[in-house]
C-alpha positions as semicolon CSV with decimal commas, in nm:
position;residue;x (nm);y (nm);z (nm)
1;X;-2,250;1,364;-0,165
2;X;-2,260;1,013;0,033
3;X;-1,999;0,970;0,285
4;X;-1,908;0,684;0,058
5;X;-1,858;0,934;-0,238
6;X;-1,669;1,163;-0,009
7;X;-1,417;0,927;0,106
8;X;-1,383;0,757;-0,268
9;X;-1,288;1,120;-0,370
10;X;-1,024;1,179;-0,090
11;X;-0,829;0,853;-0,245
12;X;-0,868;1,002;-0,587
13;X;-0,708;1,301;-0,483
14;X;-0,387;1,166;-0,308
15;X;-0,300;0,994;-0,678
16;X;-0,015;1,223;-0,726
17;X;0,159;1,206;-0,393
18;X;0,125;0,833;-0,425
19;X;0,276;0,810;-0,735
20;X;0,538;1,078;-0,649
21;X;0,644;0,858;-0,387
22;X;0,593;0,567;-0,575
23;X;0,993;0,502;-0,619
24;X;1,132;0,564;-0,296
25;X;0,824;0,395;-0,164
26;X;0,955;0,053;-0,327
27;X;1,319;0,123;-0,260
28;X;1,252;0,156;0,159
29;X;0,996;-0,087;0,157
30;X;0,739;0,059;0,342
31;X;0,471;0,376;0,330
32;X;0,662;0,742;0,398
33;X;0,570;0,864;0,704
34;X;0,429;1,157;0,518
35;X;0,208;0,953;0,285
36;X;0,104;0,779;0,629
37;X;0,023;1,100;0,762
38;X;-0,204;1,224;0,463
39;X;-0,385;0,863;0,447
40;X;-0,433;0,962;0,851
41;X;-0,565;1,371;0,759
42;X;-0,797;1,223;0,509
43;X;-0,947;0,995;0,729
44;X;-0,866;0,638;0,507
45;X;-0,699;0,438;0,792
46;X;-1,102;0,490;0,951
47;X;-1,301;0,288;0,719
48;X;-1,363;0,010;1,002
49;X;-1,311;0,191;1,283
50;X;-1,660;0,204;1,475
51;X;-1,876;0,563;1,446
52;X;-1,831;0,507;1,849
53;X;-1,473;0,670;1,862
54;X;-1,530;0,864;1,540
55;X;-1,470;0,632;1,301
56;X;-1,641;0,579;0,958
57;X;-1,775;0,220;0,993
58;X;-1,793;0,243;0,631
59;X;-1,875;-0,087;0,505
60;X;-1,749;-0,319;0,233
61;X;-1,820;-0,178;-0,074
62;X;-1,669;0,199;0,036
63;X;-1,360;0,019;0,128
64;X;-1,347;-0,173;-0,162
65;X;-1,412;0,126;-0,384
66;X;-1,141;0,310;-0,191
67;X;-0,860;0,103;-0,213
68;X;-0,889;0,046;-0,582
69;X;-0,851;0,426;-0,613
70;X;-0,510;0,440;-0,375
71;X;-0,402;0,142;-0,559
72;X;-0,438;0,414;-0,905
73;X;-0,161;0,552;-0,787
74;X;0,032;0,301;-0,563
75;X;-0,044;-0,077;-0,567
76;X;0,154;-0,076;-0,231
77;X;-0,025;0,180;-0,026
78;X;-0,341;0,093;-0,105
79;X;-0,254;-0,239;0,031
80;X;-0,152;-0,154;0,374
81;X;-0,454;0,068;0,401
82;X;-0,678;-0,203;0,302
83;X;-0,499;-0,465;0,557
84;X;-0,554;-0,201;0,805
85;X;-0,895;-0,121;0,769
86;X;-1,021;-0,505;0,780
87;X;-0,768;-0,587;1,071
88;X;-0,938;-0,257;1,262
89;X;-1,300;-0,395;1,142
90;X;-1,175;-0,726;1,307
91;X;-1,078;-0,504;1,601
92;X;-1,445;-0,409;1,599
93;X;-1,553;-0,788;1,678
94;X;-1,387;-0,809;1,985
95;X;-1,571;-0,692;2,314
96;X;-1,584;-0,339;2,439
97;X;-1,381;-0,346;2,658
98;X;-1,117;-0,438;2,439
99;X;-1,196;-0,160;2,158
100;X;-1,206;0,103;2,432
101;X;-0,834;-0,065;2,439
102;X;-0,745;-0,006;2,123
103;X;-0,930;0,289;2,043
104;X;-1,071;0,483;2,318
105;X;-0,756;0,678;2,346
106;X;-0,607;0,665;1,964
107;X;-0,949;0,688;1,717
108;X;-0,654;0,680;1,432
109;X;-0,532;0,327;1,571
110;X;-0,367;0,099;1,267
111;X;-0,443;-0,264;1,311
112;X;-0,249;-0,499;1,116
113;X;-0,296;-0,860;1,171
114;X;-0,224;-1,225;1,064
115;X;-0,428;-1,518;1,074
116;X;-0,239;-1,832;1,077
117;X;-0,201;-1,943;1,435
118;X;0,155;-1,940;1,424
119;X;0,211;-1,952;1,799
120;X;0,170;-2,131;2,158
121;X;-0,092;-1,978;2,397
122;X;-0,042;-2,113;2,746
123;X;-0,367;-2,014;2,997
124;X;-0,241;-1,793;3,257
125;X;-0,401;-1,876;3,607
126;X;-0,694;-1,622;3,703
127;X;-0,731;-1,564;3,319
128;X;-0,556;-1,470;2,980
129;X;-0,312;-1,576;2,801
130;X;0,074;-1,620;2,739
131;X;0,140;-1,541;2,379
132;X;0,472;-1,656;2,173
133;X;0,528;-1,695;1,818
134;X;0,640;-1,545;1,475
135;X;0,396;-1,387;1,190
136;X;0,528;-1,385;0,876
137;X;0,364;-1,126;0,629
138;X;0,210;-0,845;0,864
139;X;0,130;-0,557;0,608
140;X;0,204;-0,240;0,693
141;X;0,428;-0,344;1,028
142;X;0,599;-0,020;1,039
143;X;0,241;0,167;1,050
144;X;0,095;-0,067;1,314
145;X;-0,003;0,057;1,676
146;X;-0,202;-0,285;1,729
147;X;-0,185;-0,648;1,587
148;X;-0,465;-0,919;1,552
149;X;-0,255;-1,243;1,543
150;X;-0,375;-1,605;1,523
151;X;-0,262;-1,818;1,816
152;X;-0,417;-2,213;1,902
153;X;-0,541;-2,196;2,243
154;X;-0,468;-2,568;2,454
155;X;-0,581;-2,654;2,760
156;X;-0,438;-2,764;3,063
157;X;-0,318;-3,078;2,877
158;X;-0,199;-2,916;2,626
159;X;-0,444;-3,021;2,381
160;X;-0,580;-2,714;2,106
161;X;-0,938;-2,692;2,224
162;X;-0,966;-2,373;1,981
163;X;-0,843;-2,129;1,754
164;X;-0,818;-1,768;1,829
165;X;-0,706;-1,445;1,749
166;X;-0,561;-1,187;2,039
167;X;-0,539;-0,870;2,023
168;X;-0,160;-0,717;2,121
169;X;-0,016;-0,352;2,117
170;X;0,248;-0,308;1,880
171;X;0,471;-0,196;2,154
172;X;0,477;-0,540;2,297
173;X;0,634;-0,674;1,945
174;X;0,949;-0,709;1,748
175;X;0,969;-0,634;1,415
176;X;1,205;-0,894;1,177
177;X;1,285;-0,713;0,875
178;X;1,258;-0,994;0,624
179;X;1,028;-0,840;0,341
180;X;1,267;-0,875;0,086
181;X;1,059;-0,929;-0,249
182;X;1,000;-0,902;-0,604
183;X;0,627;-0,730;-0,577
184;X;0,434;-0,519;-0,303
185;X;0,765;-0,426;-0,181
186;X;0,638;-0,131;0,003
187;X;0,408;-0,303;0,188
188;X;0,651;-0,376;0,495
189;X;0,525;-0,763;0,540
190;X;0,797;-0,814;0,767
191;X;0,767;-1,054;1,064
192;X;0,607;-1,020;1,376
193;X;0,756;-1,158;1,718
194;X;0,610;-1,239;2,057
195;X;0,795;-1,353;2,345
196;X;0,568;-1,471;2,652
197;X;0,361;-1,151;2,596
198;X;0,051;-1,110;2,848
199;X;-0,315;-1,127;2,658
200;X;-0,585;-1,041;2,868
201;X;-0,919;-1,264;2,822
202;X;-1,121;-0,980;2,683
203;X;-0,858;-0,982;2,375
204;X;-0,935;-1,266;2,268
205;X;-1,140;-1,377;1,984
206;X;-1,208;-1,752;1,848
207;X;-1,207;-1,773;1,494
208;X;-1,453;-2,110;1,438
209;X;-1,669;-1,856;1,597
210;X;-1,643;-1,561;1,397
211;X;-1,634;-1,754;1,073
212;X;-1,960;-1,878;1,143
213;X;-2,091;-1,500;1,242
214;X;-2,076;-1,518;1,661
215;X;-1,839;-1,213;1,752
216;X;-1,747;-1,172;2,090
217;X;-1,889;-0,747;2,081
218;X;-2,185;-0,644;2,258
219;X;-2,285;-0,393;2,034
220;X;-2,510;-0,613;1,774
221;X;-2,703;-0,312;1,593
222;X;-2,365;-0,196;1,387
223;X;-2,424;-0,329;1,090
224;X;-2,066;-0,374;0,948
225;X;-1,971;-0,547;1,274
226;X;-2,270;-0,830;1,149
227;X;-2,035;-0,881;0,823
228;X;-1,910;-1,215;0,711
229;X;-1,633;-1,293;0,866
230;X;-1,353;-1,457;0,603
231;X;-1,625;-1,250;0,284
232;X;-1,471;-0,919;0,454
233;X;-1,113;-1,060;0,497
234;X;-1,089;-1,204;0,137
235;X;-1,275;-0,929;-0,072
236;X;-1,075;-0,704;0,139
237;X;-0,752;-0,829;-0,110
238;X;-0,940;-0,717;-0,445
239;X;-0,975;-0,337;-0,392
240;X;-0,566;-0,313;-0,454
241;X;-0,583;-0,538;-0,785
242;X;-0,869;-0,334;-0,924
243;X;-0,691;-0,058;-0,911
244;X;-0,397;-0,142;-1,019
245;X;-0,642;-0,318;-1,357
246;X;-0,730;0,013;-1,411
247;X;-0,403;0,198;-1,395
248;X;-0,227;-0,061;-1,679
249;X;-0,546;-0,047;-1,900
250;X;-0,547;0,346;-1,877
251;X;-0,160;0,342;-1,933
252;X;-0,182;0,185;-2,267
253;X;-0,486;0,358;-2,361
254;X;-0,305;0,675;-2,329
255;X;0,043;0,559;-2,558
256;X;-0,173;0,333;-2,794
257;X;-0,252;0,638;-3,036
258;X;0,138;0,728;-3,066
259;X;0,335;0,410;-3,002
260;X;0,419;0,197;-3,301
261;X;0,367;-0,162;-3,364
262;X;0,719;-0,236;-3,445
263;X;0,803;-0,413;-3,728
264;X;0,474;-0,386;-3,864
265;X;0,323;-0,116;-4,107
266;X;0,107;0,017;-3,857
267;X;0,205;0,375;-3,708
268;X;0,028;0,346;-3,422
269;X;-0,072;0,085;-3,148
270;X;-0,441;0,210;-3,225
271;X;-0,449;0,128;-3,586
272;X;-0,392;-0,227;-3,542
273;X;-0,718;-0,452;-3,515
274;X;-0,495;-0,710;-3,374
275;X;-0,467;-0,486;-3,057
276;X;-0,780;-0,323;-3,088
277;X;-0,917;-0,689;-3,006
278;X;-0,669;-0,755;-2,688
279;X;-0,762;-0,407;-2,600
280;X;-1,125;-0,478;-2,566
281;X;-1,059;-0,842;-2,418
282;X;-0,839;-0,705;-2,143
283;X;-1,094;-0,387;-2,100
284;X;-1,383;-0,638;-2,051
285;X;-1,159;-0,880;-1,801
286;X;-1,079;-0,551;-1,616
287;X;-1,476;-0,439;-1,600
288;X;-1,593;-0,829;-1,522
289;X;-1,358;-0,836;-1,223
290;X;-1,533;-0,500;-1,100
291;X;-1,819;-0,618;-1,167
292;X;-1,826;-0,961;-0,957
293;X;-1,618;-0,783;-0,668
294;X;-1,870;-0,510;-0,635
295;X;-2,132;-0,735;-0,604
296;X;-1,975;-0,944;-0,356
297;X;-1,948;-0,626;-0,136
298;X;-2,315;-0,510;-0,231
299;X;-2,419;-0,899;-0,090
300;X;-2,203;-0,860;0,202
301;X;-2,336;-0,499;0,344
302;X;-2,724;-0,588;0,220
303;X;-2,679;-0,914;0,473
304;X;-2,539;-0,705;0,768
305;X;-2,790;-0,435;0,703
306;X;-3,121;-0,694;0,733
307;X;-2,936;-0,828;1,079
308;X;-2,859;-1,162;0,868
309;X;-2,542;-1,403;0,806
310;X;-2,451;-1,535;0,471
311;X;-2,505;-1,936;0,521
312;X;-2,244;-2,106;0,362
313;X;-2,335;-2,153;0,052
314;X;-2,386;-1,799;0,004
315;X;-1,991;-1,764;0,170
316;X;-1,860;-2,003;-0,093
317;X;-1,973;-1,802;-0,375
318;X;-1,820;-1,495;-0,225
319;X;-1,507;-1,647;-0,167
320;X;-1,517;-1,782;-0,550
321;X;-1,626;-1,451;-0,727
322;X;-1,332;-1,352;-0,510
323;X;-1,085;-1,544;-0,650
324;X;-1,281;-1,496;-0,987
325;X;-1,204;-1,104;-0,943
326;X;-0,836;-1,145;-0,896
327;X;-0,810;-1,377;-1,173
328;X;-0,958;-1,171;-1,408
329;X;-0,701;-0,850;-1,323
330;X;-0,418;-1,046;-1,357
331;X;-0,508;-1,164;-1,706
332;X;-0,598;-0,863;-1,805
333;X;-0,255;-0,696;-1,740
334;X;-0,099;-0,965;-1,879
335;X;-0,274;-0,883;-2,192
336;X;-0,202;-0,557;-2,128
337;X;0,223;-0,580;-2,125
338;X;0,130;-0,792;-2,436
339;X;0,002;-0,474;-2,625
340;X;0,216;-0,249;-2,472
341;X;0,514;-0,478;-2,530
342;X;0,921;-0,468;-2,399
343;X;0,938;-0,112;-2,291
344;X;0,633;-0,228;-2,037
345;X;0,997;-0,387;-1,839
346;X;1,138;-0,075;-1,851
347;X;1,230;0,028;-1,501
348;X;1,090;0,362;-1,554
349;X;0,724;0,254;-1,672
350;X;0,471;0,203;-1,436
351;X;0,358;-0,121;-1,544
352;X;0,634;-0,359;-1,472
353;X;0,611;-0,232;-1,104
354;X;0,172;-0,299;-1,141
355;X;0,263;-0,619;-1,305
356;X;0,494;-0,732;-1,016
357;X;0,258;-0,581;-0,759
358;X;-0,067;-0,741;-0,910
359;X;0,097;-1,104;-0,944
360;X;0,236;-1,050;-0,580
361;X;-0,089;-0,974;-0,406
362;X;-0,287;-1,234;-0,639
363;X;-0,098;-1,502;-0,451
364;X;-0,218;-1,432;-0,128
365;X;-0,382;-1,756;0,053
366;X;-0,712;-1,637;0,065
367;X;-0,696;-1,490;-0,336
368;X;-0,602;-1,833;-0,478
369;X;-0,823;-1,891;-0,786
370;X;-0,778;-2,318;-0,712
371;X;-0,903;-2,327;-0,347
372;X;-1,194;-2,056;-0,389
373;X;-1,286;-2,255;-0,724
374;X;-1,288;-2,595;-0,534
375;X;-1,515;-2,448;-0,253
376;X;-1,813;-2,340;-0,451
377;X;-1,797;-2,627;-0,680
378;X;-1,845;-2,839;-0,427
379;X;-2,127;-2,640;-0,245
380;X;-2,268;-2,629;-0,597
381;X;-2,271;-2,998;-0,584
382;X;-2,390;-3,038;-0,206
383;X;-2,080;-3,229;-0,118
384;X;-2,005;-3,176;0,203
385;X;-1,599;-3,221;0,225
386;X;-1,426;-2,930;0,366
387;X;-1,115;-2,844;0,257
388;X;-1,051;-2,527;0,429
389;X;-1,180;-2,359;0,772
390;X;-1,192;-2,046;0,605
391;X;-1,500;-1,961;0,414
């Protein structure tokens, strides 16, 4: 058995406690702690933690194949543990000094993280950085022990001269509790706050930089550490909807042979060709998303393996077949509450709550369909017109 096939089958086989826990999961709003601490036994908050301090440095497609098995059983959980994993592969970029930080002492570290540079960053004389500023949306914030957060970095004018992320204990951060939503609820997105925290230079990573595949670590023969940048951090967002594809399409697969099509003369759900046909349309969106994400994670790992970087054409399509992959879920469960029909809203089915988790996460910044779309038509056409940093 492949490590990959070994840690794919530990997610597989925490289904039931994740969906045990599924309820009071949503109604506190964040993992319980003894959910956390199973994720931790079996090893899942290690995907991008380096082999170094005994972590799996598992690569794209295990985490991708990972999450969408957590997200079977909780749309949620597999979320945080996703966010995790690529904020503790972003830990990875950062010098050594600065993972011997975060994970010399605590191999089980949970990095969560947010991008947008939300934030001053004043230079600190004899080096670092003075960190303020508010994150809005840091999954998992509960679970965290260390945060990547985006800050603009100015110089002694006070002009931005770059954009960077730093690297900050969890210890050193408020917590705003202002996750207060209609999907992902147990995700704990809540707000982080800094207040003239202390970042030393060696936490501190510029994100023009990584995007174009120049991380600040010293150790260039780990291949995962090689990945592309904003690939990783957007196909990261897939493994969750995938999952939670396949959990609505098995759901109605499993009533469809003794659920009625009311007010119809068929007995069953399964004797109607009417919803045999949605059933194989939203079976087929379901496998097509799969398909393109898996593919995208196959690209990414084969370039880090041969010591290359995507160029950006190459990063366009990714971030496209992204966006293609999340599309493609949430049509097929929409399809999917079609068949089932009303009772799909009941409070007590599982697919309202995969409905409202799907549509949730499929709104993330980096998952919009429009902007990923716009990208690699425009690479297609060799216009050169960026509309966003991030590809």
């Amino acid at each position: 058995m492949t490590l990959r096939d070994e840690l794919v089958a530990r997610a597989v086989a925490l289904q039931p406690l994740l969906r045990e826990h599924a309820a009071r999961t949503e109604a506190d709003r964040r993992v319980p702690q003894e959910v956390v601490e199973a994720i931790t036994r079996g090893g899942l908050f290690r995907l991008g933690t380096p082999r170094r301090y005994g972590g799996h440095e598992a690569g794209m497609r295990t985490l991708l194949e990972v999450s969408a098995a957590l997200a079977e059983g909780d749309g949620s959980i597999s979320w945080v543990v996703s966010l995790v994993n690529a904020c503790t592969w972003v830990a990875g970029l950062f010098p050594v000094q600065a993972q011997d930080d975060v994970f010399g002492a605590d191999p089980d570290a949970r990095v969560t993280g947010v991008l947008a540079p939300t934030a001053t960053a004043l230079a600190v004389d004899g080096g670092g950085w003075r960190v303020s500023g508010r994150w809005y949306y840091n999954s998992g914030s509960w679970q965290a022990t260390w945060a990547v957060l985006g800050v603009p970095l100015t110089d002694a004018a006070g002009e931005v001269v770059d954009q960077a992320v730093v690297l900050v204990p969890r210890e050193d951060l408020q917590v705003e509790d202002t996750w207060f939503v209609a999907g992902m609820k147990g995700t704990a997105s809540n707000c982080l706050v800094a207040s003239e925290v202390f970042v030393p230079a060696h936490r501190v990573l510029s994100v023009p930089a990584a995007v174009a595949g120049e991380f600040a670590t010293e150790q260039k023969d780990e291949p995962f550490y090689r990945s592309g940048f904003v690939p990783v951090l957007a196909l990261t967002l897939v493994g969750p909807q995938l999952g939670l594809g396949k959990a609505a399409l098995d759901h109605v697969l499993a009533n469809a042979a003794r659920k009625p099509v009311a007010n119809t003369v068929y007995g069953t759900q399964a004797e109607s060709v009417a919803l045999q046909l949605k059933l194989a349309e939203a079976a087929l969106k379901v496998e097509t998303a799969r398909l393109h994400a898996e593919r995208t994670a196959d690209a990414i790992d084969r370039a880090a393996a041969q010591g290359g970087y995507p160029d950006p054409a190459e990063r366009a399509h990714f971030r496209a077949a992204t966006a293609w992959a999340v599309q493609n879920t949430l049509e097929a469960i929409t399809i999917l509450l079609d068949v089932h029909g009303a009772g799909a809203f009941a409070e007590t089915s599982p697919l309202q709550r995969i409905w409202r988790d799907a549509n949730t996460a499929g709104r993330h910044a980096l998952a919009v369909p429009t902007v990923g779309y716009e990208v690699y038509g425009k690479s297609l056409l060799g216009i050169d017109d960026t509309i966003t940093p991030l590809v």
